[in-house]
mmCIF file of C-alpha atoms in Angstrom:
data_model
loop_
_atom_site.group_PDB
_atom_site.id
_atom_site.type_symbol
_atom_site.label_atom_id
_atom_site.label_comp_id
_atom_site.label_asym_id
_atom_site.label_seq_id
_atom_site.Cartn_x
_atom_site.Cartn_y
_atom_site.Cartn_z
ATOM 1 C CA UNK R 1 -10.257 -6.649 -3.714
ATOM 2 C CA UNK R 2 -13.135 -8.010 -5.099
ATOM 3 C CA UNK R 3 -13.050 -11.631 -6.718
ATOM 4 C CA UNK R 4 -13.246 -10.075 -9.926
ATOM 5 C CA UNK R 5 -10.960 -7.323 -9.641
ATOM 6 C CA UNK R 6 -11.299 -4.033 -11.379
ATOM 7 C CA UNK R 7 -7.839 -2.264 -13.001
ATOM 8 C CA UNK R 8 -7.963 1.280 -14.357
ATOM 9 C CA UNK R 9 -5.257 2.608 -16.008
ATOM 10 C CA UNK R 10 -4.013 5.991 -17.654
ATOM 11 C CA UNK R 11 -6.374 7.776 -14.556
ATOM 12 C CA UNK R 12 -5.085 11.370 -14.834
ATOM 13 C CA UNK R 13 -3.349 13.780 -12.022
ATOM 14 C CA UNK R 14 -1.731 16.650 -12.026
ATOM 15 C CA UNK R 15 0.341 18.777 -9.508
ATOM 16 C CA UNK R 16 0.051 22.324 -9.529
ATOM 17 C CA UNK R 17 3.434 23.411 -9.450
ATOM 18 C CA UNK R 18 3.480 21.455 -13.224
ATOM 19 C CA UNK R 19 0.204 23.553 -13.855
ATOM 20 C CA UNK R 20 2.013 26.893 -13.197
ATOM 21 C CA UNK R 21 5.312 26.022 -14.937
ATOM 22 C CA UNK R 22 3.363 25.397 -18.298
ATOM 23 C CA UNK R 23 1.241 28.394 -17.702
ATOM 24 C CA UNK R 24 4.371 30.088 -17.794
ATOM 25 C CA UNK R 25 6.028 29.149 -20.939
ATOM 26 C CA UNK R 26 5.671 31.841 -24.058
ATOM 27 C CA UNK R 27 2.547 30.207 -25.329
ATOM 28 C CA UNK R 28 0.872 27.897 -23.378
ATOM 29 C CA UNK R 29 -0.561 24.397 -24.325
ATOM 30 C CA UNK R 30 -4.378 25.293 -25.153
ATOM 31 C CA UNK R 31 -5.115 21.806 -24.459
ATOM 32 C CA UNK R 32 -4.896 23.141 -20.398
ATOM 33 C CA UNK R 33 -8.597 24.501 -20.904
ATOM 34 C CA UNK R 34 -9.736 21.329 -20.574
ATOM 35 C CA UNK R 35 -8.264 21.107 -17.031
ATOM 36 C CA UNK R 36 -10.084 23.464 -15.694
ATOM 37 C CA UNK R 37 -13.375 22.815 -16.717
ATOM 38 C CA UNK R 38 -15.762 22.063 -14.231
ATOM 39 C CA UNK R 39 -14.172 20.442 -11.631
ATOM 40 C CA UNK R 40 -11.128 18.681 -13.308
ATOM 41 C CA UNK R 41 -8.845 20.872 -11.684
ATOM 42 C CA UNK R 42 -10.079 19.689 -7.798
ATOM 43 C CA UNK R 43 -10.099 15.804 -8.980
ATOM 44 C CA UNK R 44 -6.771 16.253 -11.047
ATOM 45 C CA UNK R 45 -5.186 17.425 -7.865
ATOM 46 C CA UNK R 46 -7.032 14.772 -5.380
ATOM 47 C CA UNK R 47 -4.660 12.202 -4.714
ATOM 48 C CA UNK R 48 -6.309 10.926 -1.606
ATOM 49 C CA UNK R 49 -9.830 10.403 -0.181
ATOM 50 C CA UNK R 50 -12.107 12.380 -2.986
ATOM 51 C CA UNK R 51 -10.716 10.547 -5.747
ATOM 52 C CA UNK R 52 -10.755 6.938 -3.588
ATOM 53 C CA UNK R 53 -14.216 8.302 -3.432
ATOM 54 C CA UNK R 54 -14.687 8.352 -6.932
ATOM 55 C CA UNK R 55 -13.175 4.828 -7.919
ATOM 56 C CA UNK R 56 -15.850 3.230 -5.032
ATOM 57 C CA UNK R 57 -18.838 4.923 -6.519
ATOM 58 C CA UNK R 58 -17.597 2.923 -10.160
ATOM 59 C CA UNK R 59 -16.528 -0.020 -8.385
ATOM 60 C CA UNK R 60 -12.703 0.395 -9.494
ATOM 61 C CA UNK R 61 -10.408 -1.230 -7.137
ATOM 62 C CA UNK R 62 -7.288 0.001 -8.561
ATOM 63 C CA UNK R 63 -6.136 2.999 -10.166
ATOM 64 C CA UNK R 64 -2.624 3.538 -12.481
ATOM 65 C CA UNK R 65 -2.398 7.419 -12.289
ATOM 66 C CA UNK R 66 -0.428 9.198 -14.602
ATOM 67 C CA UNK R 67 0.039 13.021 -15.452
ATOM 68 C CA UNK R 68 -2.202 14.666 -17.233
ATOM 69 C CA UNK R 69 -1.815 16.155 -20.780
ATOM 70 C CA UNK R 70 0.120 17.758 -21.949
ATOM 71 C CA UNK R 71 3.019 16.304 -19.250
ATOM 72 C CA UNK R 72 5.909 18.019 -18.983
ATOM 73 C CA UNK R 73 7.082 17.567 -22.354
ATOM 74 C CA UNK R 74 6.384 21.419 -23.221
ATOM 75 C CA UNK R 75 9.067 22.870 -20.788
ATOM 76 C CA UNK R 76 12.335 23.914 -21.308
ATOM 77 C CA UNK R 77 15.140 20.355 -20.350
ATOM 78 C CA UNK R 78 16.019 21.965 -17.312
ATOM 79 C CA UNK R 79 12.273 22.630 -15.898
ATOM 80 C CA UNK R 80 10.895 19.186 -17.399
ATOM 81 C CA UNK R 81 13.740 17.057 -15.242
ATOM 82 C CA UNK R 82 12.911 19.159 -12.465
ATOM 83 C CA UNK R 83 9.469 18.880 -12.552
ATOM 84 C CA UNK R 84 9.608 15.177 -13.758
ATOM 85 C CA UNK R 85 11.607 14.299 -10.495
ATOM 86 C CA UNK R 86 8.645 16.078 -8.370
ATOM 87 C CA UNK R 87 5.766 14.501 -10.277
ATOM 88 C CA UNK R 88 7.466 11.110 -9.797
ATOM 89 C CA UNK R 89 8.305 11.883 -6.476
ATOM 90 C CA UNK R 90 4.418 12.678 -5.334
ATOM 91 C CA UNK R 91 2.929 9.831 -7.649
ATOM 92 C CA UNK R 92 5.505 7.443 -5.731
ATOM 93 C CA UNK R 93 3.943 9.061 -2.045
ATOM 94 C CA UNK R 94 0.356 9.106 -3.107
ATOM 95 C CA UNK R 95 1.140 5.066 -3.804
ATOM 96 C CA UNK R 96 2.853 4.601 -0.187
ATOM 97 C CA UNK R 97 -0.117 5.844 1.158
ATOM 98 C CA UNK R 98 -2.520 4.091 -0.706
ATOM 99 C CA UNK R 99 -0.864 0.476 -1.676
ATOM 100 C CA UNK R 100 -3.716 -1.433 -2.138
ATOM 101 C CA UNK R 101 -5.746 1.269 -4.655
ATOM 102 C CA UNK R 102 -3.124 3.457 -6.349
ATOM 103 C CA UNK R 103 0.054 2.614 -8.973
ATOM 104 C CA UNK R 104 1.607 5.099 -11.091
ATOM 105 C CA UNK R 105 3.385 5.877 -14.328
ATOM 106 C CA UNK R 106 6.091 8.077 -14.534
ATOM 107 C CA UNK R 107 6.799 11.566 -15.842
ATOM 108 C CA UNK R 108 9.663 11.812 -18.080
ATOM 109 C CA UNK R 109 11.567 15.016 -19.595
ATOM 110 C CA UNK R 110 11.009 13.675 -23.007
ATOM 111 C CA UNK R 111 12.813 17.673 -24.138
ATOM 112 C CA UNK R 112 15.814 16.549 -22.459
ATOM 113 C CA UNK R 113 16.847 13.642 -24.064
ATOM 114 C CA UNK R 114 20.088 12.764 -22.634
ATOM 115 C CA UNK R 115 18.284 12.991 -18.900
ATOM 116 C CA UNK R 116 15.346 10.427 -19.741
ATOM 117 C CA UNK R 117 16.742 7.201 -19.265
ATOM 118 C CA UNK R 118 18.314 8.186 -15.989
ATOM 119 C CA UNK R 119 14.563 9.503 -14.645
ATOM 120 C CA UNK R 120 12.859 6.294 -15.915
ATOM 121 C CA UNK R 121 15.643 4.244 -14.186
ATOM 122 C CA UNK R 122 15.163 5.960 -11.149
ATOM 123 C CA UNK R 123 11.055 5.623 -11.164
ATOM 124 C CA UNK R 124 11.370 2.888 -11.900
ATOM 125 C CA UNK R 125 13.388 1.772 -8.702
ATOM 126 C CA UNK R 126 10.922 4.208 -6.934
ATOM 127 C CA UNK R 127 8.025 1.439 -8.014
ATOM 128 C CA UNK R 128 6.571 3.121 -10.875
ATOM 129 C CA UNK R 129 5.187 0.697 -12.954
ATOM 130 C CA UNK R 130 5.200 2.290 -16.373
ATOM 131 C CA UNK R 131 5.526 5.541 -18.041
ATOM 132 C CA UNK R 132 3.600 8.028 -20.141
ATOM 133 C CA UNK R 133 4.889 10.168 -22.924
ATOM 134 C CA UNK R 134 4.089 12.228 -26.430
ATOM 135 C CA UNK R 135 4.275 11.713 -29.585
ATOM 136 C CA UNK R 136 6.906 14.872 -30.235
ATOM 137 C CA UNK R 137 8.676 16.927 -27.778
ATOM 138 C CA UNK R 138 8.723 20.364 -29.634
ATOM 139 C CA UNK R 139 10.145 19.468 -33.224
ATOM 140 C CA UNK R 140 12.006 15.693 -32.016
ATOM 141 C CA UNK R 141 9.409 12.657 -32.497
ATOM 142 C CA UNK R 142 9.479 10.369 -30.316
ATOM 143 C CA UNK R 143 10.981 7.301 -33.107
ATOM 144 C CA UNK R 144 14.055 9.864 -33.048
ATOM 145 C CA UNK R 145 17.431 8.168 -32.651
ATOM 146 C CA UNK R 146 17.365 10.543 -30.119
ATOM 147 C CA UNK R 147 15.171 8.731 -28.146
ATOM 148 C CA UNK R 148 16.201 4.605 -28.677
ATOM 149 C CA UNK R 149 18.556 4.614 -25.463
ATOM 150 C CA UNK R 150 15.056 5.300 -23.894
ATOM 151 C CA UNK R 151 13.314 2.468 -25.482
ATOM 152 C CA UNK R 152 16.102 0.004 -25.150
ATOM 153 C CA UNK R 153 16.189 0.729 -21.040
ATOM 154 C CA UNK R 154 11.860 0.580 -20.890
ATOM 155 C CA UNK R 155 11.999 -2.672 -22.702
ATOM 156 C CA UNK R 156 15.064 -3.974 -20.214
ATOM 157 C CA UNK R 157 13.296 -2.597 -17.424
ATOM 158 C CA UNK R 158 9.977 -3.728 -18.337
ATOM 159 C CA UNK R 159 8.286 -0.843 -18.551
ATOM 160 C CA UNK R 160 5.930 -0.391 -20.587
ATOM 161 C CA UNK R 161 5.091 3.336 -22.529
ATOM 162 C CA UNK R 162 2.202 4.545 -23.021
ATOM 163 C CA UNK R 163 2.430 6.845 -25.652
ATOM 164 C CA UNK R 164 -0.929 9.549 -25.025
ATOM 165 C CA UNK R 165 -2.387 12.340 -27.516
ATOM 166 C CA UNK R 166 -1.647 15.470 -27.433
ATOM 167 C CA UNK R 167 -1.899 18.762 -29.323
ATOM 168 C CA UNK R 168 -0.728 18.220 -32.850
ATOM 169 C CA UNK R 169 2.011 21.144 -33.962
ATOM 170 C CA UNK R 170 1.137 24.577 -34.718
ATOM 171 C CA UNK R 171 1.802 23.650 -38.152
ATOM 172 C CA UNK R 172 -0.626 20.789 -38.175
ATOM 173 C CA UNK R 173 -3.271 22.994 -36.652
ATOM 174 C CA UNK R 174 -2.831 25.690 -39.444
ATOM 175 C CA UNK R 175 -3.304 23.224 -42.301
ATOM 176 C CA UNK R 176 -5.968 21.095 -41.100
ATOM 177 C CA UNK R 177 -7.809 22.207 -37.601
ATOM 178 C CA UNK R 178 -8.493 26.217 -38.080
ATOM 179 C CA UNK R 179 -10.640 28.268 -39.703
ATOM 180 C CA UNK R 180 -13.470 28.159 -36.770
ATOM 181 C CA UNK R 181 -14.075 29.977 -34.042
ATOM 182 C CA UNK R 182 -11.155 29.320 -31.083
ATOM 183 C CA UNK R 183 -13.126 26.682 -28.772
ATOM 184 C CA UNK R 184 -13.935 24.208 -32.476
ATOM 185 C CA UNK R 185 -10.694 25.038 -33.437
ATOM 186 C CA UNK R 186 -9.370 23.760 -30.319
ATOM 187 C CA UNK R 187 -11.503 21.029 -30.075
ATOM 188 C CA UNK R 188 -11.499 19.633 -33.537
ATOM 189 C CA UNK R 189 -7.588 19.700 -33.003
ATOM 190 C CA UNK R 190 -7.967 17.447 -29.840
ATOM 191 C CA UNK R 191 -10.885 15.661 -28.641
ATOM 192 C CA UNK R 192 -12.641 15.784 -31.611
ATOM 193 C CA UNK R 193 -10.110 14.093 -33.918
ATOM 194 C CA UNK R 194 -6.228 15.625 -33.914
ATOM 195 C CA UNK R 195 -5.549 14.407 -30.579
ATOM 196 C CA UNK R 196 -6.238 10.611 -31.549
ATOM 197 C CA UNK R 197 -4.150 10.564 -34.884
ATOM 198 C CA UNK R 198 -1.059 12.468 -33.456
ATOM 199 C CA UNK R 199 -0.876 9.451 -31.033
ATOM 200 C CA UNK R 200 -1.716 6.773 -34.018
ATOM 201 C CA UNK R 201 1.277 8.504 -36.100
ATOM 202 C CA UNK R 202 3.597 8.601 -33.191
ATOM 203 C CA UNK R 203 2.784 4.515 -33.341
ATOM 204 C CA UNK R 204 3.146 4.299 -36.574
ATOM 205 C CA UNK R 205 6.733 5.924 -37.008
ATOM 206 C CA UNK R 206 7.635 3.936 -34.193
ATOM 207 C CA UNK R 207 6.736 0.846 -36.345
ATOM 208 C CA UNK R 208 7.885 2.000 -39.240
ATOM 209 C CA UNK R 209 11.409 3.332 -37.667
ATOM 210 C CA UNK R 210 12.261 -0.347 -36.799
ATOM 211 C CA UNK R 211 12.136 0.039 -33.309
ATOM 212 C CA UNK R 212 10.436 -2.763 -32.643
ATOM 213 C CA UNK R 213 12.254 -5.037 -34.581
ATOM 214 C CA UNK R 214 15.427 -3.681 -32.225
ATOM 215 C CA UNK R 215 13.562 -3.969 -29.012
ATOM 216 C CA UNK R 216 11.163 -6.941 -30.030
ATOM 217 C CA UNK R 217 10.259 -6.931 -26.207
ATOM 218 C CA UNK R 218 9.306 -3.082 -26.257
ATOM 219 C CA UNK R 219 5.583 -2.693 -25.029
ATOM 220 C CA UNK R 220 3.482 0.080 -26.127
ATOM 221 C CA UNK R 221 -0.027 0.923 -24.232
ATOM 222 C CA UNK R 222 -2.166 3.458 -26.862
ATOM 223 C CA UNK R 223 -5.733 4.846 -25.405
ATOM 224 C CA UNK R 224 -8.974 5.714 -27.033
ATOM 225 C CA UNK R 225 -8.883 1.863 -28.399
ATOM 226 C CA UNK R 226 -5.737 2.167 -30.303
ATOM 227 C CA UNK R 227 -6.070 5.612 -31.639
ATOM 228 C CA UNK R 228 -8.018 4.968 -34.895
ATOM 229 C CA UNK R 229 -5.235 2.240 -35.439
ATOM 230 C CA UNK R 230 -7.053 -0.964 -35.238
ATOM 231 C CA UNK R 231 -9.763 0.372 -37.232
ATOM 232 C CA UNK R 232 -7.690 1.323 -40.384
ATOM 233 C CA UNK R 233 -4.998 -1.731 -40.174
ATOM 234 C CA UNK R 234 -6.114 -3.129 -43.667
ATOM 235 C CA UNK R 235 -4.208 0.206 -45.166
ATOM 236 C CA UNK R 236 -1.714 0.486 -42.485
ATOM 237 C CA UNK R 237 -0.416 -2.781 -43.781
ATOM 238 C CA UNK R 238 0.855 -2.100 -47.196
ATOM 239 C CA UNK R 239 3.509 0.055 -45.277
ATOM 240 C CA UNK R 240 6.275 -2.592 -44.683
ATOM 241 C CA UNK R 241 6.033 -3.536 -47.738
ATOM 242 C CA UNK R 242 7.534 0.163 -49.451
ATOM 243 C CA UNK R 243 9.362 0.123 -46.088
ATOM 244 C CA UNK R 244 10.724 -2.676 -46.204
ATOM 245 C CA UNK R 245 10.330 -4.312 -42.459
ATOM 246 C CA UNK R 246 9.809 -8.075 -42.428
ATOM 247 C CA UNK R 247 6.583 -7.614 -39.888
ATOM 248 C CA UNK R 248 3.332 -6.645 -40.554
ATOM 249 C CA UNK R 249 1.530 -3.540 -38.721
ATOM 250 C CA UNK R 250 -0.680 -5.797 -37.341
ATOM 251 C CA UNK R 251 1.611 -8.087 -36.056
ATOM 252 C CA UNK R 252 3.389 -4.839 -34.137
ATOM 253 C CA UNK R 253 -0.440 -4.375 -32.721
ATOM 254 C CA UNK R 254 -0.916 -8.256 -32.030
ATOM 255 C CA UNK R 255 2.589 -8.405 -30.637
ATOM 256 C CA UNK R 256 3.818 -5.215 -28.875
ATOM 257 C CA UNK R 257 0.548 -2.842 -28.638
ATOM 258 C CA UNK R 258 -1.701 -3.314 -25.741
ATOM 259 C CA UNK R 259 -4.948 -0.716 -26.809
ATOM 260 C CA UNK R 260 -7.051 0.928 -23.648
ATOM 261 C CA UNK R 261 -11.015 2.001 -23.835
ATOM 262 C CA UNK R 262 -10.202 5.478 -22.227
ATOM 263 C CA UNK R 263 -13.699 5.300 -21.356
ATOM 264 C CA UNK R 264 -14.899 4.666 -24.621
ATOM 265 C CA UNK R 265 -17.133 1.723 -23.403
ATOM 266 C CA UNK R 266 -18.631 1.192 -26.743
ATOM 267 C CA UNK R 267 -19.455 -2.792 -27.420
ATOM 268 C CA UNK R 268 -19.189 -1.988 -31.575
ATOM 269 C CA UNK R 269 -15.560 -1.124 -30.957
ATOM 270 C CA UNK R 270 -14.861 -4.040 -28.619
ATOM 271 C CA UNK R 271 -16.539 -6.373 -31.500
ATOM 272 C CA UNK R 272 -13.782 -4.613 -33.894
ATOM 273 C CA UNK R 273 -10.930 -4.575 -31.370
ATOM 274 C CA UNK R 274 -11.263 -8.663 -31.176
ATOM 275 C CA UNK R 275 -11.700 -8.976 -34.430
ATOM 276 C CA UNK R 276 -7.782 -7.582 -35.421
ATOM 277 C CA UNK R 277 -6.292 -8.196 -32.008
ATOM 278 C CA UNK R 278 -6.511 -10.740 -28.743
ATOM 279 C CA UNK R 279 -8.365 -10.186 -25.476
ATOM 280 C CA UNK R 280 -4.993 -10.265 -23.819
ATOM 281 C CA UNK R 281 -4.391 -7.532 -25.073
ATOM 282 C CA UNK R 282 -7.074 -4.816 -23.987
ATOM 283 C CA UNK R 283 -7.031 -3.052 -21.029
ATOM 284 C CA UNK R 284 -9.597 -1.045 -19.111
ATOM 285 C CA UNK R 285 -9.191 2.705 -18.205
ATOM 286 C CA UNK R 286 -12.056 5.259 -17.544
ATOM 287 C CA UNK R 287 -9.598 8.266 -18.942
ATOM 288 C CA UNK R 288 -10.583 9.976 -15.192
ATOM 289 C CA UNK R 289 -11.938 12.892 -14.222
ATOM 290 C CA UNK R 290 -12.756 13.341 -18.352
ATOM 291 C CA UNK R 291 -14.691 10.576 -18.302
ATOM 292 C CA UNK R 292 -16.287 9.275 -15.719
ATOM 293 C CA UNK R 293 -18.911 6.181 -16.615
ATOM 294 C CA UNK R 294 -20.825 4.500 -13.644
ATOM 295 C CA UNK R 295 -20.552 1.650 -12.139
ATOM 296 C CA UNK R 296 -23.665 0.655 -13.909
ATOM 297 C CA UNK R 297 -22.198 1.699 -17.563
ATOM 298 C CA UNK R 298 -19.011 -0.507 -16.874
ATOM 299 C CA UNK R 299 -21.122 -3.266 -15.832
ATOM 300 C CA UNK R 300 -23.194 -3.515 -18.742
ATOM 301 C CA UNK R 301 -20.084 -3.061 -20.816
ATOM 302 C CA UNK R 302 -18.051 -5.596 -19.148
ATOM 303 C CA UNK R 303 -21.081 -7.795 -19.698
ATOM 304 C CA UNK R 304 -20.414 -7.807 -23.826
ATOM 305 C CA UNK R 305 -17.390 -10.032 -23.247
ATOM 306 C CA UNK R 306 -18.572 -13.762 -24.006
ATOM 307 C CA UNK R 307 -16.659 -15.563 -20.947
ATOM 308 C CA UNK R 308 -15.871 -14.973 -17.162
ATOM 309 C CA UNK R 309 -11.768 -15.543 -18.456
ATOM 310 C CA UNK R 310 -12.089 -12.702 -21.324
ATOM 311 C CA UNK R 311 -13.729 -10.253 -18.784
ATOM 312 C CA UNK R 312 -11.582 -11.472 -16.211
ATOM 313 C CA UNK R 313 -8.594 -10.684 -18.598
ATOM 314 C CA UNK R 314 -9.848 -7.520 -20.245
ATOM 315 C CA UNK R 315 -10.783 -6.098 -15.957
ATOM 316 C CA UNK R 316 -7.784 -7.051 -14.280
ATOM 317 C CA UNK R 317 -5.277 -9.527 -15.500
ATOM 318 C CA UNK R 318 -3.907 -7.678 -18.375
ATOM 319 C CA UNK R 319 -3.418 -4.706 -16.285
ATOM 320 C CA UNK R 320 -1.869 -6.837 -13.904
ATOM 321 C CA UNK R 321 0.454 -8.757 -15.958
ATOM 322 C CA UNK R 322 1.533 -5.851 -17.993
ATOM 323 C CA UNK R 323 2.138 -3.783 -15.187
ATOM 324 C CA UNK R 324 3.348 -6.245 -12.697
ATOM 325 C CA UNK R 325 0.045 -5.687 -10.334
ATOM 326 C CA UNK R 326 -0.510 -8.170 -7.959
ATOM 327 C CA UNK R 327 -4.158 -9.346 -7.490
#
């Protein structure tokens, strides 16, 4: 590595045996469009030379790779720990073969609850790093009691969860994000906005749920610079006081949220970001093969920071530290 290391995390993959089991279910994720425009699909699947290929031509010396959207979390129990085990499996092989560019977060079959802890146990002795999950697993959120024997073993463990957008519920689609034609509809229900506050809710209830008061070590990664969070904090705030937690939502975010640019490389929102939280506590990820900025756009982005140690931090150490990256 370089002497100013570059870390990307939440870099997307998928395996196609995932793709066809989620193709299969009764009514498909739409979200999967997105996989196969262009040529996602090729780079999703690439878990060798092309996408080392990539990461050179930005100058990224290491990438976290973790499923892409919408995971596994769509599938019936049985499927999702079957497929979970195989994802985890390949992400653990791609980072044999690659030591020195590739680490991974793990798949987990968030719809079988009772099986979760046992998968992120076991990728996590496999060398996973972290893992990735969703807001909701069909109807069950993810601050469901259902779900704390999972957050109790990631915070023993030390693994941290990063907790991605995805689809919000048919429901919440037929309320707020219809009425145009399929592809807006779609997109105004992801991309465009209901993607980012599904995963800023998901937060939120997490916060509000106590859970981490119970797991004060619990950390949580959220992408797209916090999911709208940061930037509406001064509202968020008056929740503990009608929910009566002790903590502030920003001392959660300050505390036990690390926030990623998802390629977002934006200097206003970096201004923001270290204006309600600390420079240890942002994280660089490109959000690959959906966004894919140059080496010259991350340069003059990483050039906003106002010290060697912050940019130094924000490229590399965080990652590291977090993630338990050597560098």
């Amino acid at each position: 590595m370089t002497a100013l290391p570059l870390i990307a995390i939440e870099e997307h993959w998928i395996m196609p045996d995932v793709t066809s089991g989620l193709r299969a279910v009764p009514q498909p994720d739409e979200s999967l469009a997105f996989n196969e425009m262009g040529d996602n699909q090729e780079r999703l699947e690439d878990l060798g030379a092309g996408r080392i290929a990539a990461m050179d031509a930005q100058g990224i010396d290491m990438s976290v790779l973790a499923l892409t959207p919408p995971g596994v979390q769509p599938l019936p129990p049985r499927e999702a720990l079957a497929l979970s085990r195989a994802a985890n499996d390949m992400a653990a092989a791609a980072v044999a073969r690659h030591p020195t560019r590739f680490r991974s977060l793990s798949t987990l079959p968030m719809s079988a609850p009772k099986d979760v802890v046992g998968e992120l146990e076991r990728a996590a002795a496999m060398g996973h790093v972290g893992t990735m999950v969703y807001g909701r697993s069909g109807d069950l959120f993810l601050d469901d009691p259902a779900y704390d024997d999972f957050f109790s073993a990631a915070s023993e463990l030390g693994q941290p969860v990063f907790i991605h957008p995805q689809l919000p519920s048919t429901a919440v689609r037929d309320a707020s994000y219809r009425g145009f034609d399929p592809m807006t509809d779609l997109a105004l229900a992801t991309f465009g906005w209901g993607w980012h506050l599904d995963a800023a809710i998901a937060v939120l209830r997490l916060m509000l749920r106590g859970t981490f008061d119970r797991h004060p070590d619990l950390q949580v990664v959220l992408g797209h610079w916090g999911e709208m969070l940061l930037f509406w904090l001064d509202r968020a705030d008056s929740l503990p006081r009608v929910a009566g937690l002790a903590r502030s939502i920003s001392d959660y975010v300050r505390s036990n949220l690390y926030v990623t640019t998802s390629g977002m490389l934006n200097p206003a929102f970096l201004q923001h970001a270290l204006s309600v939280t600390s420079v240890d506590r942002l994280i660089f990820s490109t959000d690959y093969p959906f966004q894919r900025p140059t080496r010259e756009e991350i340069d003059s982005f990483l050039n906003h920071f106002s010290s060697e140690a912050e940019r130094k931090q924000f490229s590399s150490a965080n990652a590291a530290s977090l993630y338990g990256i050597a560098v």
